[in-house]
Coordinates of C-alpha atoms in Angstrom, one line a residue:
X29 CA -16.2 28.3 24.2
X30 CA -17.0 30.6 21.2
X31 CA -15.3 33.5 23.1
X32 CA -12.2 31.5 23.5
X33 CA -12.0 30.5 19.8
X34 CA -12.5 34.2 19.0
X35 CA -9.7 35.2 21.1
X36 CA -7.3 32.6 19.8
X37 CA -8.2 33.5 16.2
X38 CA -7.5 37.1 17.0
X39 CA -4.1 36.5 18.4
X40 CA -3.4 34.0 15.5
X41 CA -4.0 36.7 12.9
X42 CA -2.0 39.3 14.8
X43 CA 1.1 37.0 15.2
X44 CA 1.0 34.7 12.1
X45 CA -1.3 36.4 9.7
X46 CA -4.6 35.3 8.2
X47 CA -4.6 31.5 7.5
X48 CA -6.7 32.1 4.3
X49 CA -9.3 29.5 4.6
X50 CA -12.2 31.5 2.9
X51 CA -10.9 32.1 -0.5
X52 CA -12.9 33.2 -3.8
X53 CA -12.1 31.2 -6.9
X54 CA -9.4 32.6 -9.1
X55 CA -10.3 35.3 -11.5
X56 CA -8.6 37.8 -13.8
X57 CA -9.2 41.5 -14.0
X58 CA -7.0 43.8 -15.9
X59 CA -4.5 41.1 -16.7
X60 CA -4.1 40.2 -13.0
X61 CA -5.1 36.7 -11.9
X62 CA -5.8 36.2 -8.1
X63 CA -7.9 34.8 -5.3
X64 CA -9.2 37.2 -2.4
X65 CA -9.4 36.1 1.2
X66 CA -12.9 36.7 2.2
X67 CA -11.8 37.1 5.8
X68 CA -8.9 39.8 5.6
X69 CA -9.2 40.9 2.1
X70 CA -5.6 39.9 1.0
X71 CA -5.0 39.1 -2.8
X72 CA -3.2 36.0 -3.5
X73 CA -1.8 36.1 -7.1
X74 CA -1.9 33.2 -9.3
X75 CA -0.3 32.2 -12.6
X76 CA -2.8 32.1 -15.3
X77 CA -0.9 29.3 -17.1
X78 CA -0.2 27.0 -14.2
X79 CA -3.1 28.2 -11.8
X80 CA -0.8 28.0 -8.9
X81 CA -0.2 30.8 -6.4
X82 CA 2.8 33.0 -7.2
X83 CA 5.7 33.5 -4.8
X84 CA 6.4 36.9 -3.3
X85 CA 9.5 37.2 -5.7
X86 CA 7.4 36.5 -8.6
X87 CA 4.8 39.0 -7.6
X88 CA 7.5 41.7 -7.3
X89 CA 8.9 40.8 -10.6
X90 CA 5.5 41.1 -12.2
X91 CA 5.0 44.6 -10.6
X92 CA 8.3 45.9 -11.6
X93 CA 7.8 45.0 -15.3
X94 CA 4.3 46.6 -15.2
X95 CA 5.8 49.7 -13.8
X96 CA 7.7 50.4 -17.1
X97 CA 10.9 52.0 -17.6
X98 CA 12.2 54.8 -15.4
X99 CA 12.8 58.0 -17.2
X100 CA 15.1 60.7 -15.8
X101 CA 14.0 64.2 -16.7
X102 CA 16.4 67.0 -16.3
X103 CA 15.2 69.9 -14.1
X104 CA 14.3 73.1 -15.7
X105 CA 16.8 75.9 -16.2
X106 CA 16.1 78.8 -13.9
X107 CA 16.5 82.2 -15.5
X108 CA 18.9 84.6 -13.8
X109 CA 16.2 87.1 -13.2
X110 CA 14.3 84.8 -11.0
X111 CA 17.4 83.9 -8.9
X112 CA 18.5 87.7 -8.4
X113 CA 21.7 86.9 -10.5
X114 CA 22.8 89.6 -12.9
X115 CA 21.1 92.4 -11.0
X116 CA 23.2 95.2 -9.7
X117 CA 23.3 95.2 -6.0
X118 CA 22.7 98.3 -4.1
X119 CA 24.8 99.0 -1.1
X120 CA 23.1 100.3 1.9

């Protein structure tokens, strides 16, 4: 019977994902509050104000705000001597 339960759990995790029944308590590290599933290791992010799980949309919004502003840096100007421009060409 235990083998049958193991097989069912295996296919359940493949098709539906972990059911997250063994979770740690919420804790905060480096301004991130989350629980961790002890079976699969997935982080379930929490709001430190409401202590409720965050939706996927809220997690993406937080990650984007932490990433900071995108900066566009112009490429370096290549000198003509490196590209071969400006040199006289020798006809063969």
